[in-house]
Every structure is written in structure tokens, then in C-alpha cells.
Amino acid sequence: MSHKNLGIIGGGQLGSMLSVAAKKLNIKTTIYCDDKDAPAQNFCDEFIFGSYRDNEKILEFVKKVDVITYEFENIPFETLNEMNKLKTVLPKPSVNRLIQHRLAEKDFINKLNIRTTRYVSIEKKSDIETLEDFLPGILKTTTMGYDGKGQYPIKKIEDLNLINVDFSKGYILEKLVKLKKEISVIITRFSNNNYEIYEPIENTHEDQILKHSKIPAEISNKILEQSKEWAKQIAEELKYIGTLCVEFFIDRNENLYVNEIAPRVHNSGHLTINAYNVSQFENHVRAVCSFEKIPLKKLSNAKMINLIGNQIKEYRNNTNLNHNEFFFDYLKKEIKEKRKMGHITTLL
Ligand code: ADP
Ligand code: MG
């Protein structure tokens, strides 16, 4: 029987769900987060509040745990690297450094001969003026973006005068893909050529924020196989340990593109809690804590709806859920517009 203590950096809903999964495996969780209201403190065994640059606090955290993982990617590389000298950090810090930078991430994917959207590095406003080729496009900060934050749609050069972009940061400009569909593939890798892959999940976004996910995805067999193969190839190349998600675009001509990689559990995989024998969260904990791999079995088709901002309210008082509906409240202190507050999974 294991009595490990798993350190998790980040205290949002993903940290909560990782903690719940760890408990089931008899693993204690200690969460480190720079938000004193972090919702995951309701679910973990111990919570430490501190900045990601506070070396003393971080050392206190590192001493308590046996192995360290993280639930979001925007952690300073130096912080992860220093931690890794004392306790193993998984996925390893170099993976996080690569993926947290949109340019490095896309260069890496292209080197594997995997298609991404067309993109170009932008350092100053005038760079865009010669790049009509990439329009209509989306200008994105190279680091720190999530849920569409730090993104600016640009249809034509003149649009640049209408938006207020801080060019002291780095950007990439991505050509807009004429989307038919978005899917994601979640994979948990345990060691060399030793992994489990969940079937592709079909995702719908509203305002660049995930709204619906469902399995099965309505896609061709070719896309299904290709997306799983690419996810596997990416995880192997990174020598990744843990759960990883690859987000894909499918365009109107049935071309598949990798949009981005998340070096962590992913919102689109929440339905795996109810629809599979082992969830993406449990699998992540299993992989980083060196448990045996269990063959994945799908138990049911499913769909998930994110409850964003005020949408959580009506469900908090709803005692009328059907037996196939599962409501999750992230217990965030404050309801904010565009903030993910909870979700509902329905088994189909
Ligand atoms: P985030 O890090 O915020 O998830 P993404 O790059 O995944 O950023 O963008 C969020 C969403 O915005 C995507 O899931 C997609 O719906 C839309 N989007 C982003 N880039 C493109 C693109 N190049 N073409 C078409 N849609 C895009
Ligand atoms: Mg995304």
C-alpha cells in the first residue's frame, strides 16, 4: 500500500479533481498555489499559499512531498527546475518550458512532420503590416494565454489600429483555420511505448472558451486514427510521463491540424470521470506515482457542458438531476464572467 504525498502546483478545478483521484489511490495531496482563495483547498489534504517565486515557501512545499506535478502550464521554468533538483517533477520541467511557449511548441510539432496552423513570430506592430498572407488571423501572446485570453482576431491590417496590443510582449500571428470541428485526444503515458489513449473527444467553443465536449466525436475513421497516432507520437517524443492533451482542428477540407498541446489533464477530459473505468485524473496520478497501468475501458458515451459565470447558479439549487447526470461545482469563491464555475456530465 502506498502512502505517498503528491505535490500539485496550482489550485484550480484541475487540482481539485487530481486531489480527489489521488485520495482514491490512498495518496495524500499537498497543493501549492499563489491564490489564497484557490478552490482546490476544499479537496486536497494540505494547502500552501505562496508566490511561484517565493523560494522559502516553495522549499517548505518540496520538503513535504515525494513527487511533484502541476495542473497548469504557466509556472516559471526556474521554479520547476529548482524543485526538480530536490524531488522529481513530472512531467519534467523541460516539457513544460517547451509547451508554455506557443512558438517553441509549434516549431516542435512541425519538426515531427505534424501539421499545425500557419504561424509567424511577431515582435512589433510593423511586422504584421507585411503579412497579409496570414490574414484573417489571430494574434496570440506567445506565453501565459488560456481560455482565449491574450488573443486578438485580425481580419485586415487596419484592425491593428482598433486594438490595444502591448508589443513589449512576444506574439505569434496564426492564420485562421476554417473550422469544421475541434477535437482533443487525451493520452496517459507511463513509460516507453507504454500508454493508454482515450478516444477523441469532440469540442465546441463559445468565445474561445470550451463549452461542450462529447464522445464519440463525429469524425471519420481516418481522422480518428490520425489524431490518436499524432498524440502518441508527441507523447513519445517528449518522453512524457502523465496525462497530456492534444487539441486539434479539422478544417472544411477534412485536414487535421494540431492546435496546441496541454502538458496536463484537460477540461475536455472531465467526462472521463464518469465515462471510463479510469479517469484522466486517476491515470495522471497513477503515471506520476509509478503505479501499474490499467487497460482503459469506456463505460458509456457521454457529453459534458461547462457552466460558465452565472450559469452555475441554477444548478446549485437543483436537486432534480437524473441518474445519468453528474454535477460538479468547483466551489470558486467568486462568480466571474467567463470563469469556469462547474460542469455537468451526462452519460448517454
Ligand atoms: P487557449 O490557450 O486560450 O486555449 P487556443 O489557441 O486553443 O488558446 O484558442 C482557443 C480557441 O480559439 C480554439 O479552441 C479555437 O476555437 C479558436 N482558435 C484559436 N486559434 C485559431 C485558428 N488559428 N483558427 C481558428 N480558430 C482558432
Ligand atoms: Mg486551447
mmCIF file of C-alpha atoms and ligand atoms in Angstrom:
data_model
loop_
_atom_site.group_PDB
_atom_site.id
_atom_site.type_symbol
_atom_site.label_atom_id
_atom_site.label_comp_id
_atom_site.label_asym_id
_atom_site.label_seq_id
_atom_site.Cartn_x
_atom_site.Cartn_y
_atom_site.Cartn_z
ATOM 1 C CA MET A 1 0.000 0.000 0.000
ATOM 2 C CA SER A 2 1.351 3.373 -0.980
ATOM 3 C CA HIS A 3 1.301 6.381 1.326
ATOM 4 C CA LYS A 4 2.950 8.824 -0.988
ATOM 5 C CA ASN A 5 2.417 12.538 -0.771
ATOM 6 C CA LEU A 6 1.807 14.087 -4.183
ATOM 7 C CA GLY A 7 2.655 17.769 -4.545
ATOM 8 C CA ILE A 8 0.471 19.663 -7.008
ATOM 9 C CA ILE A 9 1.293 23.155 -8.210
ATOM 10 C CA GLY A 10 -1.885 25.100 -8.903
ATOM 11 C CA GLY A 11 -5.167 25.076 -7.038
ATOM 12 C CA GLY A 12 -7.913 25.389 -9.651
ATOM 13 C CA GLN A 13 -10.533 22.823 -10.637
ATOM 14 C CA LEU A 14 -7.925 20.560 -12.218
ATOM 15 C CA GLY A 15 -6.011 20.493 -8.920
ATOM 16 C CA SER A 16 -9.250 19.622 -7.139
ATOM 17 C CA MET A 17 -10.041 16.731 -9.441
ATOM 18 C CA LEU A 18 -6.456 15.445 -9.228
ATOM 19 C CA SER A 19 -6.744 15.511 -5.430
ATOM 20 C CA VAL A 20 -9.992 13.554 -5.471
ATOM 21 C CA ALA A 21 -8.421 10.958 -7.783
ATOM 22 C CA ALA A 22 -5.324 10.701 -5.559
ATOM 23 C CA LYS A 23 -7.424 10.121 -2.458
ATOM 24 C CA LYS A 24 -8.982 7.106 -4.130
ATOM 25 C CA LEU A 25 -5.471 5.673 -4.577
ATOM 26 C CA ASN A 26 -4.575 6.378 -0.962
ATOM 27 C CA ILE A 27 -2.188 9.153 -1.941
ATOM 28 C CA LYS A 28 -2.075 12.389 0.027
ATOM 29 C CA THR A 29 -2.033 15.700 -1.811
ATOM 30 C CA THR A 30 -0.308 18.952 -0.935
ATOM 31 C CA ILE A 31 -1.204 21.871 -3.161
ATOM 32 C CA TYR A 32 0.923 24.967 -3.701
ATOM 33 C CA CYS A 33 -0.857 27.957 -5.190
ATOM 34 C CA ASP A 34 -0.496 31.714 -5.450
ATOM 35 C CA ASP A 35 -4.211 32.306 -4.968
ATOM 36 C CA LYS A 36 -5.277 32.253 -1.341
ATOM 37 C CA ASP A 37 -8.859 31.526 -2.424
ATOM 38 C CA ALA A 38 -7.826 28.579 -4.618
ATOM 39 C CA PRO A 39 -10.824 26.205 -4.796
ATOM 40 C CA ALA A 40 -8.682 23.058 -4.617
ATOM 41 C CA GLN A 41 -8.046 23.694 -0.901
ATOM 42 C CA ASN A 42 -11.511 22.199 -0.409
ATOM 43 C CA PHE A 43 -10.288 18.889 -1.839
ATOM 44 C CA CYS A 44 -6.586 18.461 -1.034
ATOM 45 C CA ASP A 45 -5.036 17.274 2.241
ATOM 46 C CA GLU A 46 -2.818 20.275 2.713
ATOM 47 C CA PHE A 47 -2.708 23.683 1.093
ATOM 48 C CA ILE A 48 0.229 26.081 0.938
ATOM 49 C CA PHE A 49 -0.335 29.617 -0.274
ATOM 50 C CA GLY A 50 2.669 31.363 -1.788
ATOM 51 C CA SER A 51 4.072 33.008 -4.882
ATOM 52 C CA TYR A 52 5.758 30.910 -7.577
ATOM 53 C CA ARG A 53 8.926 32.879 -6.887
ATOM 54 C CA ASP A 54 8.966 32.607 -3.077
ATOM 55 C CA ASN A 55 11.888 30.231 -2.597
ATOM 56 C CA GLU A 56 11.336 29.739 1.126
ATOM 57 C CA LYS A 57 7.673 28.796 0.818
ATOM 58 C CA ILE A 58 8.467 26.581 -2.153
ATOM 59 C CA LEU A 59 11.116 24.740 -0.144
ATOM 60 C CA GLU A 60 8.569 24.141 2.619
ATOM 61 C CA PHE A 61 6.293 22.572 -0.019
ATOM 62 C CA VAL A 62 9.033 20.493 -1.618
ATOM 63 C CA LYS A 63 10.091 19.028 1.741
ATOM 64 C CA LYS A 64 6.603 17.699 2.401
ATOM 65 C CA VAL A 65 6.073 15.814 -0.829
ATOM 66 C CA ASP A 66 7.514 12.767 -2.605
ATOM 67 C CA VAL A 67 6.832 13.733 -6.191
ATOM 68 C CA ILE A 68 5.594 16.953 -7.813
ATOM 69 C CA THR A 69 3.211 17.621 -10.668
ATOM 70 C CA TYR A 70 1.283 20.669 -11.900
ATOM 71 C CA GLU A 71 -2.208 21.490 -13.119
ATOM 72 C CA PHE A 72 -1.442 24.479 -15.343
ATOM 73 C CA GLU A 73 1.453 25.367 -17.587
ATOM 74 C CA ASN A 74 2.298 28.954 -16.718
ATOM 75 C CA ILE A 75 4.805 28.253 -13.963
ATOM 76 C CA PRO A 76 8.274 29.857 -14.230
ATOM 77 C CA PHE A 77 10.696 27.287 -15.643
ATOM 78 C CA GLU A 78 13.319 28.164 -12.994
ATOM 79 C CA THR A 79 10.833 27.294 -10.251
ATOM 80 C CA LEU A 80 10.134 23.844 -11.692
ATOM 81 C CA ASN A 81 13.795 23.258 -12.419
ATOM 82 C CA GLU A 82 14.882 24.109 -8.849
ATOM 83 C CA MET A 83 12.171 21.863 -7.411
ATOM 84 C CA ASN A 84 13.277 19.052 -9.700
ATOM 85 C CA LYS A 85 16.749 19.105 -8.114
ATOM 86 C CA LEU A 86 15.188 18.041 -4.802
ATOM 87 C CA LYS A 87 12.143 15.969 -5.799
ATOM 88 C CA THR A 88 11.097 14.560 -9.152
ATOM 89 C CA VAL A 89 8.841 16.884 -11.132
ATOM 90 C CA LEU A 90 6.596 15.130 -13.678
ATOM 91 C CA PRO A 91 6.046 15.883 -16.484
ATOM 92 C CA LYS A 92 9.653 17.048 -16.490
ATOM 93 C CA PRO A 93 10.294 20.810 -16.463
ATOM 94 C CA SER A 94 11.797 20.920 -19.968
ATOM 95 C CA VAL A 95 8.473 19.685 -21.380
ATOM 96 C CA ASN A 96 6.666 22.497 -19.652
ATOM 97 C CA ARG A 97 9.141 25.093 -20.890
ATOM 98 C CA LEU A 98 8.655 23.926 -24.467
ATOM 99 C CA ILE A 99 4.881 23.840 -24.389
ATOM 100 C CA GLN A 100 4.279 27.055 -22.450
ATOM 101 C CA HIS A 101 5.760 28.989 -25.377
ATOM 102 C CA ARG A 102 3.479 28.919 -28.423
ATOM 103 C CA LEU A 103 6.341 29.391 -30.910
ATOM 104 C CA ALA A 104 8.606 26.691 -29.455
ATOM 105 C CA GLU A 105 5.587 24.403 -29.182
ATOM 106 C CA LYS A 106 4.587 24.825 -32.826
ATOM 107 C CA ASP A 107 8.187 24.509 -34.060
ATOM 108 C CA PHE A 108 8.472 21.245 -32.133
ATOM 109 C CA ILE A 109 5.248 19.852 -33.626
ATOM 110 C CA ASN A 110 6.264 20.785 -37.158
ATOM 111 C CA LYS A 111 9.623 19.075 -36.710
ATOM 112 C CA LEU A 112 7.683 15.857 -36.158
ATOM 113 C CA ASN A 113 6.044 16.433 -39.537
ATOM 114 C CA ILE A 114 2.724 17.042 -37.873
ATOM 115 C CA ARG A 115 0.574 19.806 -39.338
ATOM 116 C CA THR A 116 -0.197 22.977 -37.365
ATOM 117 C CA THR A 117 -1.863 26.196 -38.424
ATOM 118 C CA ARG A 118 0.424 28.546 -40.345
ATOM 119 C CA TYR A 119 2.139 30.899 -37.936
ATOM 120 C CA VAL A 120 4.779 33.576 -37.721
ATOM 121 C CA SER A 121 6.569 35.309 -34.872
ATOM 122 C CA ILE A 122 5.592 38.949 -34.268
ATOM 123 C CA GLU A 123 7.800 41.278 -32.269
ATOM 124 C CA LYS A 124 6.440 44.664 -33.251
ATOM 125 C CA LYS A 125 3.360 46.142 -34.837
ATOM 126 C CA SER A 126 5.039 46.813 -38.173
ATOM 127 C CA ASP A 127 5.864 43.091 -38.542
ATOM 128 C CA ILE A 128 2.204 42.428 -39.267
ATOM 129 C CA GLU A 129 1.914 45.060 -41.971
ATOM 130 C CA THR A 130 3.710 42.847 -44.494
ATOM 131 C CA LEU A 131 1.873 39.668 -43.625
ATOM 132 C CA GLU A 132 -1.457 39.877 -45.442
ATOM 133 C CA ASP A 133 -0.895 36.262 -46.274
ATOM 134 C CA PHE A 134 -1.643 35.314 -42.680
ATOM 135 C CA LEU A 135 -4.932 37.209 -42.582
ATOM 136 C CA PRO A 136 -7.557 36.725 -41.455
ATOM 137 C CA GLY A 137 -5.644 35.563 -38.446
ATOM 138 C CA ILE A 138 -5.403 35.563 -34.705
ATOM 139 C CA LEU A 139 -2.662 37.366 -32.845
ATOM 140 C CA LYS A 140 -1.759 35.461 -29.660
ATOM 141 C CA THR A 141 0.669 36.160 -26.854
ATOM 142 C CA THR A 142 3.432 33.540 -27.020
ATOM 143 C CA THR A 143 3.108 32.833 -23.292
ATOM 144 C CA MET A 144 0.531 32.945 -20.487
ATOM 145 C CA GLY A 145 -2.610 32.646 -22.642
ATOM 146 C CA TYR A 146 -5.593 30.452 -21.707
ATOM 147 C CA ASP A 147 -9.340 30.364 -22.417
ATOM 148 C CA GLY A 148 -8.785 32.798 -25.278
ATOM 149 C CA LYS A 149 -7.050 35.367 -23.059
ATOM 150 C CA GLY A 150 -4.295 37.307 -24.832
ATOM 151 C CA GLN A 151 -5.839 36.690 -28.268
ATOM 152 C CA TYR A 152 -6.835 39.266 -30.874
ATOM 153 C CA PRO A 153 -8.672 38.371 -34.088
ATOM 154 C CA ILE A 154 -7.297 40.407 -37.016
ATOM 155 C CA LYS A 155 -9.237 40.392 -40.279
ATOM 156 C CA LYS A 156 -7.296 43.102 -42.053
ATOM 157 C CA ILE A 157 -4.228 45.229 -41.383
ATOM 158 C CA GLU A 158 -6.375 48.240 -40.401
ATOM 159 C CA ASP A 159 -7.799 46.256 -37.477
ATOM 160 C CA LEU A 160 -4.447 46.751 -35.788
ATOM 161 C CA ASN A 161 -5.357 50.383 -35.184
ATOM 162 C CA LEU A 162 -8.527 49.398 -33.373
ATOM 163 C CA ILE A 163 -6.957 47.164 -30.763
ATOM 164 C CA ASN A 164 -4.610 47.955 -27.970
ATOM 165 C CA VAL A 165 -1.825 45.393 -28.078
ATOM 166 C CA ASP A 166 1.131 45.593 -25.713
ATOM 167 C CA PHE A 167 4.052 44.839 -28.022
ATOM 168 C CA SER A 168 6.528 44.650 -25.150
ATOM 169 C CA LYS A 169 5.381 41.004 -25.060
ATOM 170 C CA GLY A 170 6.069 38.438 -27.785
ATOM 171 C CA TYR A 171 3.278 37.298 -30.124
ATOM 172 C CA ILE A 172 2.528 34.878 -32.858
ATOM 173 C CA LEU A 173 0.164 35.512 -35.707
ATOM 174 C CA GLU A 174 -1.770 32.435 -36.768
ATOM 175 C CA LYS A 175 -3.748 32.077 -39.927
ATOM 176 C CA LEU A 176 -7.412 31.451 -39.153
ATOM 177 C CA VAL A 177 -8.481 27.900 -39.981
ATOM 178 C CA LYS A 178 -11.946 27.499 -41.491
ATOM 179 C CA LEU A 179 -13.085 25.175 -38.781
ATOM 180 C CA LYS A 180 -15.394 22.273 -39.325
ATOM 181 C CA LYS A 181 -14.774 20.759 -35.943
ATOM 182 C CA GLU A 182 -12.469 20.692 -32.943
ATOM 183 C CA ILE A 183 -11.424 17.516 -31.189
ATOM 184 C CA SER A 184 -8.972 16.586 -28.473
ATOM 185 C CA VAL A 185 -7.078 13.418 -27.706
ATOM 186 C CA ILE A 186 -6.009 12.632 -24.160
ATOM 187 C CA ILE A 187 -3.192 10.197 -23.580
ATOM 188 C CA THR A 188 -1.545 8.984 -20.383
ATOM 189 C CA ARG A 189 1.993 7.746 -20.854
ATOM 190 C CA PHE A 190 3.633 5.600 -18.181
ATOM 191 C CA SER A 191 6.982 4.742 -19.796
ATOM 192 C CA ASN A 192 8.463 3.945 -23.215
ATOM 193 C CA ASN A 193 5.709 2.761 -25.531
ATOM 194 C CA ASN A 194 3.537 2.174 -22.517
ATOM 195 C CA TYR A 195 0.439 4.362 -22.614
ATOM 196 C CA GLU A 196 -3.347 4.474 -22.704
ATOM 197 C CA ILE A 197 -5.292 6.699 -25.106
ATOM 198 C CA TYR A 198 -8.870 7.907 -24.659
ATOM 199 C CA GLU A 199 -10.984 8.089 -27.777
ATOM 200 C CA PRO A 200 -11.113 11.511 -29.476
ATOM 201 C CA ILE A 201 -13.477 13.997 -27.832
ATOM 202 C CA GLU A 202 -15.482 16.476 -29.882
ATOM 203 C CA ASN A 203 -15.377 20.015 -28.509
ATOM 204 C CA THR A 204 -17.403 23.166 -29.101
ATOM 205 C CA HIS A 205 -16.108 26.562 -28.027
ATOM 206 C CA GLU A 206 -18.003 29.773 -27.344
ATOM 207 C CA ASP A 207 -15.959 32.993 -27.171
ATOM 208 C CA GLN A 208 -12.801 30.841 -27.388
ATOM 209 C CA ILE A 209 -13.824 29.060 -24.160
ATOM 210 C CA LEU A 210 -14.710 25.369 -24.168
ATOM 211 C CA LYS A 211 -18.464 24.934 -23.784
ATOM 212 C CA HIS A 212 -19.369 21.348 -24.807
ATOM 213 C CA SER A 213 -17.443 18.088 -25.076
ATOM 214 C CA LYS A 214 -18.771 14.716 -26.166
ATOM 215 C CA ILE A 215 -17.842 11.157 -27.046
ATOM 216 C CA PRO A 216 -17.977 9.687 -29.535
ATOM 217 C CA ALA A 217 -16.710 12.501 -31.753
ATOM 218 C CA GLU A 218 -18.456 12.505 -35.118
ATOM 219 C CA ILE A 219 -15.358 12.127 -37.269
ATOM 220 C CA SER A 220 -14.087 9.842 -39.997
ATOM 221 C CA ASN A 221 -12.079 6.771 -39.139
ATOM 222 C CA LYS A 222 -9.092 8.331 -40.845
ATOM 223 C CA ILE A 223 -9.195 11.406 -38.595
ATOM 224 C CA LEU A 224 -9.739 9.203 -35.556
ATOM 225 C CA GLU A 225 -6.654 7.119 -36.282
ATOM 226 C CA GLN A 226 -4.505 10.067 -37.347
ATOM 227 C CA SER A 227 -5.303 12.126 -34.245
ATOM 228 C CA LYS A 228 -4.504 9.236 -31.906
ATOM 229 C CA GLU A 229 -1.301 8.476 -33.794
ATOM 230 C CA TRP A 230 -0.154 12.111 -33.581
ATOM 231 C CA ALA A 231 -0.951 12.297 -29.863
ATOM 232 C CA LYS A 232 1.061 9.130 -29.300
ATOM 233 C CA GLN A 233 3.964 10.434 -31.377
ATOM 234 C CA ILE A 234 4.038 13.714 -29.419
ATOM 235 C CA ALA A 235 3.944 11.964 -26.031
ATOM 236 C CA GLU A 236 6.705 9.545 -27.056
ATOM 237 C CA GLU A 237 8.927 12.270 -28.480
ATOM 238 C CA LEU A 238 8.613 14.274 -25.248
ATOM 239 C CA LYS A 239 9.237 11.118 -23.174
ATOM 240 C CA TYR A 240 6.224 12.365 -21.321
ATOM 241 C CA ILE A 241 5.078 10.899 -18.004
ATOM 242 C CA GLY A 242 1.476 11.592 -17.016
ATOM 243 C CA THR A 243 -1.652 12.761 -18.800
ATOM 244 C CA LEU A 244 -1.350 15.042 -21.809
ATOM 245 C CA CYS A 245 -3.979 16.510 -24.114
ATOM 246 C CA VAL A 246 -3.605 17.419 -27.768
ATOM 247 C CA GLU A 247 -6.152 19.873 -29.170
ATOM 248 C CA PHE A 248 -6.896 19.521 -32.888
ATOM 249 C CA PHE A 249 -8.651 21.490 -35.603
ATOM 250 C CA ILE A 250 -10.401 19.821 -38.534
ATOM 251 C CA ASP A 251 -10.967 22.170 -41.466
ATOM 252 C CA ARG A 252 -13.702 22.115 -44.091
ATOM 253 C CA ASN A 253 -11.484 20.024 -46.368
ATOM 254 C CA GLU A 254 -11.019 17.341 -43.711
ATOM 255 C CA ASN A 255 -7.437 18.377 -42.938
ATOM 256 C CA LEU A 256 -6.299 17.698 -39.410
ATOM 257 C CA TYR A 257 -4.097 20.228 -37.560
ATOM 258 C CA VAL A 258 -2.650 20.209 -34.068
ATOM 259 C CA ASN A 259 -3.839 23.412 -32.397
ATOM 260 C CA GLU A 260 -1.965 23.103 -29.136
ATOM 261 C CA ILE A 261 -0.700 20.695 -26.517
ATOM 262 C CA ALA A 262 -1.649 20.849 -22.842
ATOM 263 C CA PRO A 263 1.006 19.220 -20.630
ATOM 264 C CA ARG A 264 -1.637 18.280 -18.072
ATOM 265 C CA VAL A 265 -5.147 16.987 -17.572
ATOM 266 C CA HIS A 266 -7.660 18.895 -19.678
ATOM 267 C CA ASN A 267 -11.157 20.324 -19.425
ATOM 268 C CA SER A 268 -12.379 18.251 -22.383
ATOM 269 C CA GLY A 269 -11.486 15.119 -20.388
ATOM 270 C CA HIS A 270 -13.810 15.807 -17.453
ATOM 271 C CA LEU A 271 -16.263 13.330 -18.945
ATOM 272 C CA THR A 272 -13.703 10.550 -18.443
ATOM 273 C CA ILE A 273 -14.563 10.673 -14.702
ATOM 274 C CA ASN A 274 -17.941 9.111 -15.427
ATOM 275 C CA ALA A 275 -17.473 7.535 -18.850
ATOM 276 C CA TYR A 276 -14.334 5.412 -18.288
ATOM 277 C CA ASN A 277 -13.111 2.840 -15.797
ATOM 278 C CA VAL A 278 -10.111 5.111 -15.105
ATOM 279 C CA SER A 279 -10.395 8.904 -15.444
ATOM 280 C CA GLN A 280 -7.721 11.160 -16.934
ATOM 281 C CA PHE A 281 -7.069 12.398 -13.379
ATOM 282 C CA GLU A 282 -6.596 8.970 -11.858
ATOM 283 C CA ASN A 283 -4.401 7.993 -14.781
ATOM 284 C CA HIS A 284 -2.247 11.067 -14.293
ATOM 285 C CA VAL A 285 -1.768 10.281 -10.610
ATOM 286 C CA ARG A 286 -1.045 6.641 -11.471
ATOM 287 C CA ALA A 287 1.607 7.576 -14.009
ATOM 288 C CA VAL A 288 3.442 10.189 -11.919
ATOM 289 C CA CYS A 289 3.309 7.986 -8.797
ATOM 290 C CA SER A 290 4.636 4.933 -10.693
ATOM 291 C CA PHE A 291 1.516 2.794 -10.444
ATOM 292 C CA GLU A 292 0.778 -0.025 -12.864
ATOM 293 C CA LYS A 293 -1.173 0.848 -15.954
ATOM 294 C CA ILE A 294 -4.743 -0.459 -16.121
ATOM 295 C CA PRO A 295 -6.265 -1.090 -19.575
ATOM 296 C CA LEU A 296 -8.826 1.598 -20.371
ATOM 297 C CA LYS A 297 -12.440 0.629 -20.813
ATOM 298 C CA LYS A 298 -15.121 3.006 -21.979
ATOM 299 C CA LEU A 299 -18.261 2.522 -19.895
ATOM 300 C CA SER A 300 -20.584 4.876 -21.718
ATOM 301 C CA ASN A 301 -20.909 7.602 -24.308
ATOM 302 C CA ALA A 302 -21.108 10.988 -22.683
ATOM 303 C CA LYS A 303 -21.383 14.723 -23.062
ATOM 304 C CA MET A 304 -20.132 17.476 -20.802
ATOM 305 C CA ILE A 305 -21.306 21.064 -20.506
ATOM 306 C CA ASN A 306 -19.176 23.720 -18.841
ATOM 307 C CA LEU A 307 -21.034 26.057 -16.513
ATOM 308 C CA ILE A 308 -19.537 29.473 -17.078
ATOM 309 C CA GLY A 309 -20.121 32.536 -14.879
ATOM 310 C CA ASN A 310 -23.720 32.850 -13.685
ATOM 311 C CA GLN A 311 -24.770 29.589 -15.343
ATOM 312 C CA ILE A 312 -23.710 27.800 -12.159
ATOM 313 C CA LYS A 313 -26.466 29.456 -10.111
ATOM 314 C CA GLU A 314 -29.485 27.472 -11.255
ATOM 315 C CA TYR A 315 -27.640 24.187 -10.769
ATOM 316 C CA ARG A 316 -26.506 24.947 -7.240
ATOM 317 C CA ASN A 317 -30.124 24.707 -6.087
ATOM 318 C CA ASN A 318 -31.189 21.950 -8.449
ATOM 319 C CA THR A 319 -31.916 18.722 -6.621
ATOM 320 C CA ASN A 320 -33.572 17.213 -9.680
ATOM 321 C CA LEU A 321 -30.633 15.662 -11.506
ATOM 322 C CA ASN A 322 -31.355 12.482 -13.450
ATOM 323 C CA HIS A 323 -29.485 9.316 -12.529
ATOM 324 C CA ASN A 324 -27.242 9.727 -15.607
ATOM 325 C CA GLU A 325 -26.326 13.362 -14.866
ATOM 326 C CA PHE A 326 -23.333 14.349 -12.729
ATOM 327 C CA PHE A 327 -22.936 17.902 -11.489
ATOM 328 C CA PHE A 328 -19.567 19.269 -10.361
ATOM 329 C CA ASP A 329 -19.286 22.562 -8.506
ATOM 330 C CA TYR A 330 -15.697 23.842 -8.361
ATOM 331 C CA LEU A 331 -16.600 25.851 -5.230
ATOM 332 C CA LYS A 332 -14.938 29.008 -6.508
ATOM 333 C CA LYS A 333 -15.449 31.874 -4.091
ATOM 334 C CA GLU A 334 -16.492 34.407 -6.650
ATOM 335 C CA ILE A 335 -18.634 34.081 -9.749
ATOM 336 C CA LYS A 336 -16.992 35.929 -12.626
ATOM 337 C CA GLU A 337 -17.994 36.371 -16.229
ATOM 338 C CA LYS A 338 -16.154 33.874 -18.499
ATOM 339 C CA ARG A 339 -14.948 31.941 -15.451
ATOM 340 C CA LYS A 340 -15.409 28.173 -15.450
ATOM 341 C CA MET A 341 -17.509 27.539 -12.325
ATOM 342 C CA GLY A 342 -18.534 23.904 -12.723
ATOM 343 C CA HIS A 343 -19.702 21.310 -15.223
ATOM 344 C CA ILE A 344 -22.345 18.692 -15.873
ATOM 345 C CA THR A 345 -21.594 15.342 -17.435
ATOM 346 C CA THR A 346 -24.432 13.286 -18.880
ATOM 347 C CA LEU A 347 -23.956 9.635 -19.719
ATOM 348 C CA LEU A 348 -25.693 8.789 -22.979
HETATM 349 P P1 ADP B 1 -6.107 28.793 -25.429
HETATM 350 O O1 ADP B 1 -4.704 28.644 -24.949
HETATM 351 O O2 ADP B 1 -6.797 30.003 -24.920
HETATM 352 O O3 ADP B 1 -6.901 27.519 -25.320
HETATM 353 P P2 ADP B 1 -6.211 28.293 -28.309
HETATM 354 O O4 ADP B 1 -5.091 28.579 -29.230
HETATM 355 O O5 ADP B 1 -6.520 26.867 -28.064
HETATM 356 O O6 ADP B 1 -5.913 29.091 -26.981
HETATM 357 O O7 ADP B 1 -7.507 29.036 -28.851
HETATM 358 C C1 ADP B 1 -8.774 28.926 -28.242
HETATM 359 C C2 ADP B 1 -9.846 28.664 -29.293
HETATM 360 O O8 ADP B 1 -9.882 29.730 -30.255
HETATM 361 C C3 ADP B 1 -9.597 27.416 -30.132
HETATM 362 O O9 ADP B 1 -10.031 26.243 -29.475
HETATM 363 C C4 ADP B 1 -10.405 27.748 -31.397
HETATM 364 O O10 ADP B 1 -11.802 27.589 -31.164
HETATM 365 C C5 ADP B 1 -10.127 29.239 -31.576
HETATM 366 N N1 ADP B 1 -8.900 29.395 -32.423
HETATM 367 C C6 ADP B 1 -7.656 29.630 -31.964
HETATM 368 N N2 ADP B 1 -6.763 29.711 -32.985
HETATM 369 C C7 ADP B 1 -7.449 29.500 -34.114
HETATM 370 C C8 ADP B 1 -7.091 29.447 -35.513
HETATM 371 N N3 ADP B 1 -5.841 29.654 -35.932
HETATM 372 N N4 ADP B 1 -8.071 29.192 -36.404
HETATM 373 C C9 ADP B 1 -9.352 29.002 -35.991
HETATM 374 N N5 ADP B 1 -9.752 29.054 -34.707
HETATM 375 C C10 ADP B 1 -8.835 29.304 -33.757
HETATM 376 MG MG MG B 2 -6.750 25.746 -26.346
#
